[in-house]
């Protein structure tokens, strides 16, 4: 463990001092230097580049810096507003450990205010773990999530996810009814009207 820490520590110094650079990688903002990272170099942006530099337009300067620091240290010390871009970059460049770190961060920060955004985000790389966590949170806090106008906009943009939320809510309702000895909920009430 101490050897790993020493090795990673040396890489951090290499990164911060921009030593041993052999490829110029540009974020969507200013230039940064780094060693090659094969998944990035194999991306479409890199394959089509005829320059001596590589542009990663989906990351800002600060996001790219956080990504590089993560690649050198295995630790993510990014502000919350960078996690979305880093999560998407982790998916795009197949950095599974970064994807796990970002996913865990999103799950830990789930709230009624951000759960719909996180659920939409989870559907981009088809992250079933994050998606299930978000849907479970919605089911547990249904009134807080579905009453605001934001939910109506969400439903229009994401009808399939809305159906999944409804199904999960019905499953939960049936399970609770069964646990409490109530008759199973079938979605309809039977009332007889005598005319």
XYZ file of N, CA and C in Angstrom:
585
model
N 0.821 -1.180 0.000
C 0.000 0.000 0.000
C 0.873 1.255 0.000
N 1.962 1.238 0.748
C 2.855 2.397 0.806
C 3.522 2.628 -0.548
N 3.827 1.531 -1.256
C 4.438 1.663 -2.587
C 3.464 2.321 -3.565
N 2.205 1.925 -3.472
C 1.195 2.509 -4.350
C 1.055 4.002 -4.074
N 1.052 4.370 -2.808
C 0.937 5.781 -2.438
C 2.139 6.570 -2.936
N 3.331 5.999 -2.812
C 4.527 6.694 -3.293
C 4.494 6.838 -4.816
N 4.044 5.776 -5.499
C 3.959 5.817 -6.950
C 2.963 6.877 -7.411
N 1.789 6.856 -6.816
C 0.776 7.840 -7.183
C 1.217 9.248 -6.824
N 1.888 9.411 -5.699
C 2.387 10.727 -5.307
C 3.359 11.281 -6.332
N 4.217 10.431 -6.866
C 5.154 10.858 -7.898
C 4.441 11.272 -9.171
N 3.367 10.587 -9.495
C 2.597 10.949 -10.673
C 1.908 12.302 -10.498
N 1.483 12.597 -9.276
C 0.850 13.896 -9.031
C 1.850 15.014 -9.272
N 3.074 14.846 -8.782
C 4.114 15.850 -9.010
C 4.386 15.985 -10.505
N 4.466 14.861 -11.208
C 4.686 14.878 -12.648
C 3.577 15.648 -13.351
N 2.352 15.404 -12.940
C 1.209 16.081 -13.536
C 1.236 17.581 -13.253
N 1.399 17.937 -11.992
C 1.338 19.354 -11.621
C 2.503 20.157 -12.188
N 3.658 19.546 -12.319
C 4.833 20.246 -12.846
C 4.933 20.111 -14.366
N 4.000 19.382 -14.977
C 3.943 19.167 -16.422
C 5.255 18.605 -16.970
N 5.797 17.613 -16.273
C 7.039 16.964 -16.679
C 6.737 15.837 -17.661
N 7.658 15.534 -18.522
C 7.590 14.390 -19.437
C 6.367 14.437 -20.340
N 6.008 15.599 -20.818
C 4.850 15.662 -21.695
C 5.252 15.296 -23.109
N 4.367 14.556 -23.774
C 4.650 14.190 -25.148
C 3.452 14.408 -26.066
N 2.339 14.819 -25.506
C 1.158 15.118 -26.293
C 0.529 16.380 -25.735
N 0.110 17.260 -26.593
C -0.597 18.452 -26.171
C -2.077 18.150 -26.287
N -2.779 18.181 -25.150
C -4.207 17.910 -25.120
C -4.905 19.194 -24.728
N -5.888 19.607 -25.529
C -6.626 20.828 -25.243
C -8.009 20.454 -24.742
N -8.426 21.111 -23.678
C -9.803 20.977 -23.240
C -10.615 21.939 -24.081
N -11.871 22.107 -23.746
C -12.680 23.068 -24.468
C -12.182 24.478 -24.237
N -11.310 24.670 -23.250
C -10.765 25.973 -22.892
C -9.275 26.019 -23.211
N -8.430 26.521 -22.277
C -6.987 26.642 -22.552
C -6.266 25.304 -22.681
N -4.963 25.382 -22.999
C -4.139 24.199 -23.234
C -3.645 23.577 -21.932
N -3.517 22.267 -21.948
C -2.905 21.513 -20.858
C -1.997 20.460 -21.481
N -0.950 20.075 -20.781
C -0.041 19.029 -21.256
C -0.255 17.775 -20.413
N -0.106 16.619 -21.026
C -0.236 15.363 -20.295
C 0.371 14.217 -21.099
N 0.512 13.090 -20.438
C 0.918 11.866 -21.140
C -0.288 11.332 -21.896
N -0.082 10.487 -22.878
C -1.238 9.970 -23.626
C -2.093 9.036 -22.774
N -3.377 9.105 -22.949
C -4.323 8.189 -22.328
C -5.046 7.523 -23.490
N -4.875 6.221 -23.597
C -5.259 5.512 -24.810
C -6.711 5.654 -25.181
N -7.622 5.615 -24.222
C -9.030 5.735 -24.590
C -9.339 7.107 -25.166
N -8.672 8.125 -24.647
C -8.871 9.465 -25.189
C -8.271 9.555 -26.581
N -7.095 8.987 -26.737
C -6.423 9.040 -28.027
C -7.173 8.234 -29.082
N -7.938 7.257 -28.633
C -8.677 6.423 -29.569
C -10.052 6.998 -29.902
N -10.418 8.123 -29.278
C -11.733 8.713 -29.527
C -11.793 9.327 -30.925
N -13.002 9.568 -31.388
C -13.200 10.127 -32.734
C -12.535 11.483 -32.901
N -12.568 12.308 -31.828
C -11.943 13.621 -31.919
C -10.451 13.495 -32.231
N -9.822 12.511 -31.645
C -8.382 12.323 -31.831
C -8.063 11.695 -33.182
N -8.881 10.758 -33.613
C -8.617 10.076 -34.881
C -8.718 11.036 -36.060
N -9.590 12.025 -35.932
C -9.791 12.940 -37.050
C -8.913 14.180 -36.967
N -8.135 14.319 -35.907
C -7.301 15.504 -35.739
C -6.037 15.389 -36.593
N -5.761 16.446 -37.361
C -4.534 16.459 -38.158
C -3.485 17.351 -37.499
N -3.824 17.920 -36.344
C -2.898 18.794 -35.631
C -2.015 17.970 -34.705
N -1.085 18.657 -34.064
C -0.240 17.990 -33.077
C -0.872 18.036 -31.697
N -2.087 18.513 -31.633
C -2.796 18.575 -30.362
C -4.128 17.850 -30.495
N -4.724 17.571 -29.357
C -5.998 16.880 -29.293
C -6.952 17.797 -28.546
N -8.138 17.998 -29.071
C -9.129 18.825 -28.397
C -10.236 17.936 -27.853
N -10.537 18.102 -26.588
C -11.651 17.397 -25.953
C -12.702 18.458 -25.632
N -13.586 18.761 -26.568
C -14.495 19.885 -26.428
C -15.541 19.739 -25.335
N -15.777 18.515 -24.878
C -16.817 18.317 -23.876
C -16.345 18.587 -22.451
N -15.073 18.978 -22.271
C -14.559 19.287 -20.936
C -13.990 20.705 -20.906
N -14.314 21.423 -19.845
C -13.713 22.733 -19.641
C -12.284 22.537 -19.120
N -11.560 23.609 -19.033
C -10.189 23.562 -18.515
C -10.166 22.951 -17.115
N -11.029 23.428 -16.231
C -11.045 22.932 -14.846
C -11.502 21.476 -14.766
N -12.482 21.101 -15.578
C -12.943 19.708 -15.598
C -11.840 18.779 -16.093
N -11.134 19.216 -17.128
C -10.044 18.406 -17.660
C -8.929 18.256 -16.632
N -8.643 19.338 -15.924
C -7.633 19.272 -14.867
C -8.044 18.272 -13.781
N -9.316 18.304 -13.394
C -9.815 17.350 -12.395
C -9.722 15.927 -12.905
N -10.032 15.720 -14.191
C -9.916 14.389 -14.790
C -8.477 13.898 -14.751
N -7.555 14.741 -15.150
C -6.144 14.330 -15.147
C -5.657 14.029 -13.737
N -6.024 14.872 -12.808
C -5.608 14.622 -11.425
C -6.173 13.292 -10.943
N -7.420 12.994 -11.304
C -8.001 11.711 -10.941
C -7.225 10.561 -11.571
N -6.882 10.700 -12.845
C -6.151 9.630 -13.527
C -4.789 9.378 -12.880
N -4.176 10.414 -12.356
C -2.875 10.263 -11.703
C -2.976 9.822 -10.247
N -4.074 10.172 -9.557
C -4.156 9.906 -8.124
C -5.202 8.870 -7.726
N -6.220 8.713 -8.549
C -7.323 7.839 -8.164
C -8.284 8.496 -7.209
N -8.085 9.783 -6.931
C -8.964 10.550 -6.032
C -9.623 11.669 -6.821
N -10.880 11.909 -6.532
C -11.597 12.984 -7.213
C -11.923 14.070 -6.200
N -11.308 15.205 -6.405
C -11.530 16.361 -5.527
C -12.108 17.496 -6.361
N -13.193 17.216 -7.041
C -13.804 18.193 -7.940
C -15.015 18.819 -7.270
N -15.324 20.053 -7.630
C -16.562 20.647 -7.121
C -17.775 19.941 -7.732
N -18.907 20.043 -7.061
C -20.116 19.322 -7.483
C -20.481 19.612 -8.933
N -20.312 20.843 -9.377
C -20.736 21.212 -10.731
C -19.901 20.547 -11.826
N -18.806 19.870 -11.483
C -17.989 19.169 -12.479
C -18.358 17.689 -12.609
N -19.088 17.163 -11.665
C -19.346 15.721 -11.653
C -20.105 15.237 -12.883
N -21.051 16.001 -13.378
C -21.812 15.589 -14.566
C -20.875 15.382 -15.760
N -20.036 16.381 -16.041
C -19.111 16.270 -17.177
C -18.111 15.144 -16.978
N -17.629 14.971 -15.762
C -16.665 13.901 -15.488
C -17.315 12.525 -15.603
N -18.560 12.428 -15.180
C -19.316 11.177 -15.308
C -19.479 10.810 -16.783
N -19.855 11.786 -17.589
C -20.028 11.535 -19.024
C -18.693 11.219 -19.700
N -17.623 11.900 -19.277
C -16.296 11.603 -19.823
C -15.858 10.191 -19.420
N -16.154 9.803 -18.189
C -15.812 8.454 -17.725
C -16.507 7.400 -18.575
N -17.752 7.660 -18.932
C -18.473 6.738 -19.802
C -17.870 6.739 -21.203
N -17.636 7.913 -21.750
C -17.133 8.038 -23.119
C -15.758 7.399 -23.290
N -14.865 7.598 -22.315
C -13.496 7.105 -22.423
C -13.275 5.812 -21.644
N -14.372 5.200 -21.188
C -14.323 3.902 -20.506
C -13.390 3.915 -19.301
N -13.608 4.863 -18.409
C -12.843 4.953 -17.162
C -13.784 4.485 -16.056
N -13.875 3.176 -15.899
C -14.898 2.591 -15.022
C -14.774 3.023 -13.568
N -13.558 3.166 -13.075
C -13.405 3.570 -11.680
C -13.927 4.998 -11.461
N -13.686 5.890 -12.404
C -14.219 7.252 -12.309
C -15.740 7.221 -12.398
N -16.286 6.378 -13.246
C -17.736 6.237 -13.350
C -18.312 5.801 -12.001
N -17.653 4.840 -11.345
C -18.103 4.378 -10.028
C -18.047 5.493 -8.990
N -16.959 6.255 -9.000
C -16.797 7.346 -8.027
C -17.892 8.391 -8.230
N -18.130 8.774 -9.470
C -19.168 9.771 -9.761
C -20.550 9.226 -9.400
N -20.813 7.965 -9.757
C -22.099 7.347 -9.430
C -22.328 7.364 -7.921
N -21.335 6.955 -7.154
C -21.474 6.944 -5.693
C -21.734 8.339 -5.149
N -21.092 9.327 -5.743
C -21.313 10.716 -5.334
C -22.767 11.128 -5.612
N -23.265 10.790 -6.797
C -24.646 11.140 -7.140
C -25.639 10.432 -6.223
N -25.414 9.167 -5.947
C -26.323 8.419 -5.071
C -26.326 9.033 -3.668
N -25.160 9.386 -3.171
C -25.075 9.981 -1.830
C -25.733 11.357 -1.774
N -25.817 12.040 -2.903
C -26.367 13.396 -2.896
C -27.797 13.467 -3.436
N -28.460 12.305 -3.621
C -29.830 12.317 -4.125
C -30.745 13.117 -3.209
N -31.546 13.963 -3.820
C -32.553 14.730 -3.085
C -33.751 14.923 -4.000
N -34.835 15.382 -3.454
C -36.027 15.620 -4.266
C -35.786 16.704 -5.302
N -34.846 17.583 -5.056
C -34.554 18.673 -5.985
C -33.720 18.217 -7.182
N -32.828 17.232 -7.003
C -31.915 16.852 -8.093
C -32.177 15.464 -8.680
N -33.111 14.724 -8.122
C -33.275 13.315 -8.517
C -33.698 13.148 -9.977
N -34.506 14.049 -10.504
C -34.915 13.920 -11.906
C -33.736 14.168 -12.841
N -32.899 15.149 -12.506
C -31.699 15.409 -13.309
C -30.752 14.208 -13.276
N -30.603 13.612 -12.099
C -29.719 12.457 -11.959
C -30.290 11.250 -12.703
N -31.606 11.092 -12.665
C -32.230 9.985 -13.405
C -32.013 10.157 -14.911
N -32.177 11.362 -15.418
C -31.908 11.614 -16.840
C -30.451 11.323 -17.180
N -29.561 11.763 -16.308
C -28.130 11.536 -16.516
C -27.820 10.040 -16.557
N -28.429 9.273 -15.675
C -28.186 7.827 -15.614
C -28.611 7.121 -16.889
N -29.545 7.710 -17.621
C -30.017 7.052 -18.843
C -29.089 7.294 -20.030
N -28.171 8.241 -19.917
C -27.251 8.504 -21.031
C -26.297 7.326 -21.243
N -25.579 6.888 -20.177
C -24.764 5.690 -20.403
C -25.504 4.403 -20.044
N -26.797 4.507 -19.762
C -27.594 3.354 -19.353
C -27.013 2.715 -18.087
N -26.867 3.536 -17.056
C -26.310 3.126 -15.769
C -27.450 2.623 -14.885
N -27.674 1.321 -14.877
C -28.809 0.763 -14.147
C -28.685 0.943 -12.638
N -27.483 0.965 -12.112
C -27.310 1.145 -10.664
C -27.776 2.534 -10.256
N -27.312 3.550 -10.961
C -27.714 4.928 -10.651
C -29.200 5.137 -10.948
N -29.657 4.570 -12.045
C -31.068 4.704 -12.426
C -31.977 4.091 -11.370
N -31.647 2.890 -10.893
C -32.453 2.233 -9.858
C -32.450 3.028 -8.558
N -31.297 3.579 -8.190
C -31.221 4.383 -6.972
C -32.097 5.631 -7.090
N -32.067 6.266 -8.256
C -32.878 7.469 -8.469
C -34.365 7.127 -8.449
N -34.758 6.060 -9.130
C -36.174 5.673 -9.144
C -36.645 5.305 -7.743
N -35.830 4.580 -6.983
C -36.196 4.238 -5.604
C -36.374 5.499 -4.762
N -35.521 6.485 -4.966
C -35.646 7.745 -4.230
C -36.952 8.454 -4.612
N -37.267 8.453 -5.881
C -38.512 9.093 -6.337
C -39.716 8.407 -5.707
N -39.728 7.077 -5.707
C -40.850 6.328 -5.141
C -41.025 6.658 -3.665
N -39.933 6.768 -2.936
C -40.008 7.064 -1.498
C -40.434 8.503 -1.218
N -40.192 9.386 -2.167
C -40.495 10.818 -1.974
C -41.400 11.316 -3.104
N -42.367 10.486 -3.477
C -43.188 10.742 -4.657
C -43.847 12.123 -4.642
N -44.496 12.504 -3.567
C -45.197 13.793 -3.546
C -44.244 14.970 -3.725
N -43.092 14.905 -3.101
C -42.126 15.995 -3.217
C -41.572 16.123 -4.635
N -41.513 15.009 -5.358
C -40.901 15.003 -6.691
C -41.915 15.304 -7.791
N -43.104 14.708 -7.725
C -44.035 14.823 -8.849
C -44.933 16.051 -8.802
N -45.065 16.710 -7.680
C -45.943 17.878 -7.592
C -45.365 19.111 -8.294
N -44.092 19.425 -8.151
C -43.569 20.622 -8.820
C -43.694 20.547 -10.349
N -43.761 21.710 -10.988
C -43.882 21.799 -12.443
C -42.712 21.124 -13.163
N -41.577 21.039 -12.508
C -40.410 20.415 -13.126
C -40.723 18.983 -13.567
N -41.577 18.306 -12.837
C -41.922 16.930 -13.183
C -42.685 16.856 -14.502
N -43.568 17.815 -14.742
C -44.309 17.822 -15.999
C -43.365 17.955 -17.191
N -42.377 18.812 -17.073
C -41.375 18.970 -18.128
C -40.589 17.679 -18.299
N -40.230 17.065 -17.183
C -39.501 15.799 -17.203
C -40.302 14.725 -17.947
N -41.595 14.634 -17.646
C -42.460 13.620 -18.269
C -42.517 13.825 -19.783
N -42.593 15.073 -20.217
C -42.647 15.345 -21.658
C -41.351 14.932 -22.353
N -40.217 15.159 -21.694
C -38.922 14.807 -22.286
C -38.599 13.326 -22.159
N -39.127 12.680 -21.138
C -38.739 11.302 -20.808
C -39.951 10.410 -20.535
N -40.785 10.166 -21.519
C -41.983 9.355 -21.250
C -41.648 7.930 -20.783
N -40.586 7.330 -21.316
C -40.238 5.960 -20.913
C -39.806 5.906 -19.452
N -39.016 6.884 -19.025
C -38.602 6.924 -17.615
C -39.806 7.182 -16.712
N -40.741 7.982 -17.180
C -41.951 8.264 -16.401
C -42.766 6.995 -16.194
N -42.847 6.164 -17.216
C -43.548 4.884 -17.097
C -42.819 3.994 -16.087
N -41.504 3.979 -16.133
C -40.744 3.175 -15.163
C -40.988 3.654 -13.736
N -41.073 4.959 -13.532
C -41.356 5.516 -12.198
C -42.737 5.049 -11.739
N -43.720 5.137 -12.619
C -45.086 4.729 -12.274
C -45.130 3.248 -11.915
N -44.467 2.422 -12.686
C -44.451 0.980 -12.399
C -43.767 0.683 -11.070
N -42.670 1.361 -10.811
C -41.963 1.160 -9.541
C -42.840 1.601 -8.368
N -43.553 2.689 -8.543
C -44.452 3.177 -7.486
C -45.579 2.178 -7.229
N -46.149 1.627 -8.286
C -47.214 0.632 -8.125
C -46.694 -0.628 -7.440
N -45.494 -1.079 -7.820
C -44.898 -2.254 -7.151
C -44.717 -1.987 -5.657
N -44.221 -0.812 -5.335
C -44.005 -0.440 -3.930
C -45.331 -0.367 -3.182
N -46.342 0.204 -3.803
C -47.661 0.321 -3.179
C -48.255 -1.057 -2.919
N -48.134 -1.957 -3.893
C -48.636 -3.326 -3.722
C -47.894 -4.046 -2.596
N -46.586 -3.868 -2.551
C -45.780 -4.527 -1.511
C -46.167 -4.023 -0.123
N -46.395 -2.729 0.006
C -46.801 -2.170 1.304
C -48.175 -2.668 1.700
N -49.087 -2.735 0.747
C -50.437 -3.220 1.035
C -50.392 -4.677 1.481
N -49.569 -5.461 0.815
C -49.441 -6.882 1.160
C -48.865 -7.041 2.566
N -47.858 -6.221 2.904
C -47.238 -6.277 4.228
C -48.209 -5.887 5.335
N -49.173 -5.049 5.036
C -50.124 -4.579 6.042
C -51.447 -5.335 5.993
N -51.523 -6.376 5.193
C -52.713 -7.211 5.139
C -53.876 -6.592 4.372
N -53.647 -5.512 3.676
C -54.709 -4.879 2.895
C -54.862 -5.624 1.574
N -56.041 -5.510 0.964
C -56.187 -6.145 -0.353
C -55.251 -5.480 -1.354
N -54.740 -6.226 -2.309
C -53.786 -5.652 -3.267
C -54.417 -4.512 -4.063
N -53.623 -3.528 -4.319
C -54.038 -2.353 -5.084
C -54.020 -2.706 -6.567
N -55.136 -2.488 -7.249
C -55.154 -2.787 -8.674
C -55.287 -1.533 -9.527
N -55.259 -0.373 -8.884
C -55.313 0.876 -9.625
C -56.717 1.402 -9.801
N -57.718 0.600 -9.475
C -59.100 1.024 -9.649
C -59.856 0.773 -8.353
N -60.844 1.575 -8.087
C -61.696 1.318 -6.949
C -63.021 0.789 -7.474
N -63.582 -0.098 -6.755
C -64.871 -0.617 -7.201
C -65.937 -0.032 -6.279
N -66.717 0.797 -6.826
C -67.850 1.331 -6.066
C -69.112 1.127 -6.882
N -70.120 0.777 -6.209
C -71.374 0.485 -6.896
C -72.307 1.659 -6.708
N -72.861 2.095 -7.798
C -73.791 3.204 -7.747
C -75.191 2.673 -8.071
N -76.106 2.940 -7.182
C -77.496 2.525 -7.424
C -78.269 3.720 -7.937
N -78.903 3.569 -9.049
C -79.689 4.666 -9.643
C -81.091 4.500 -9.286
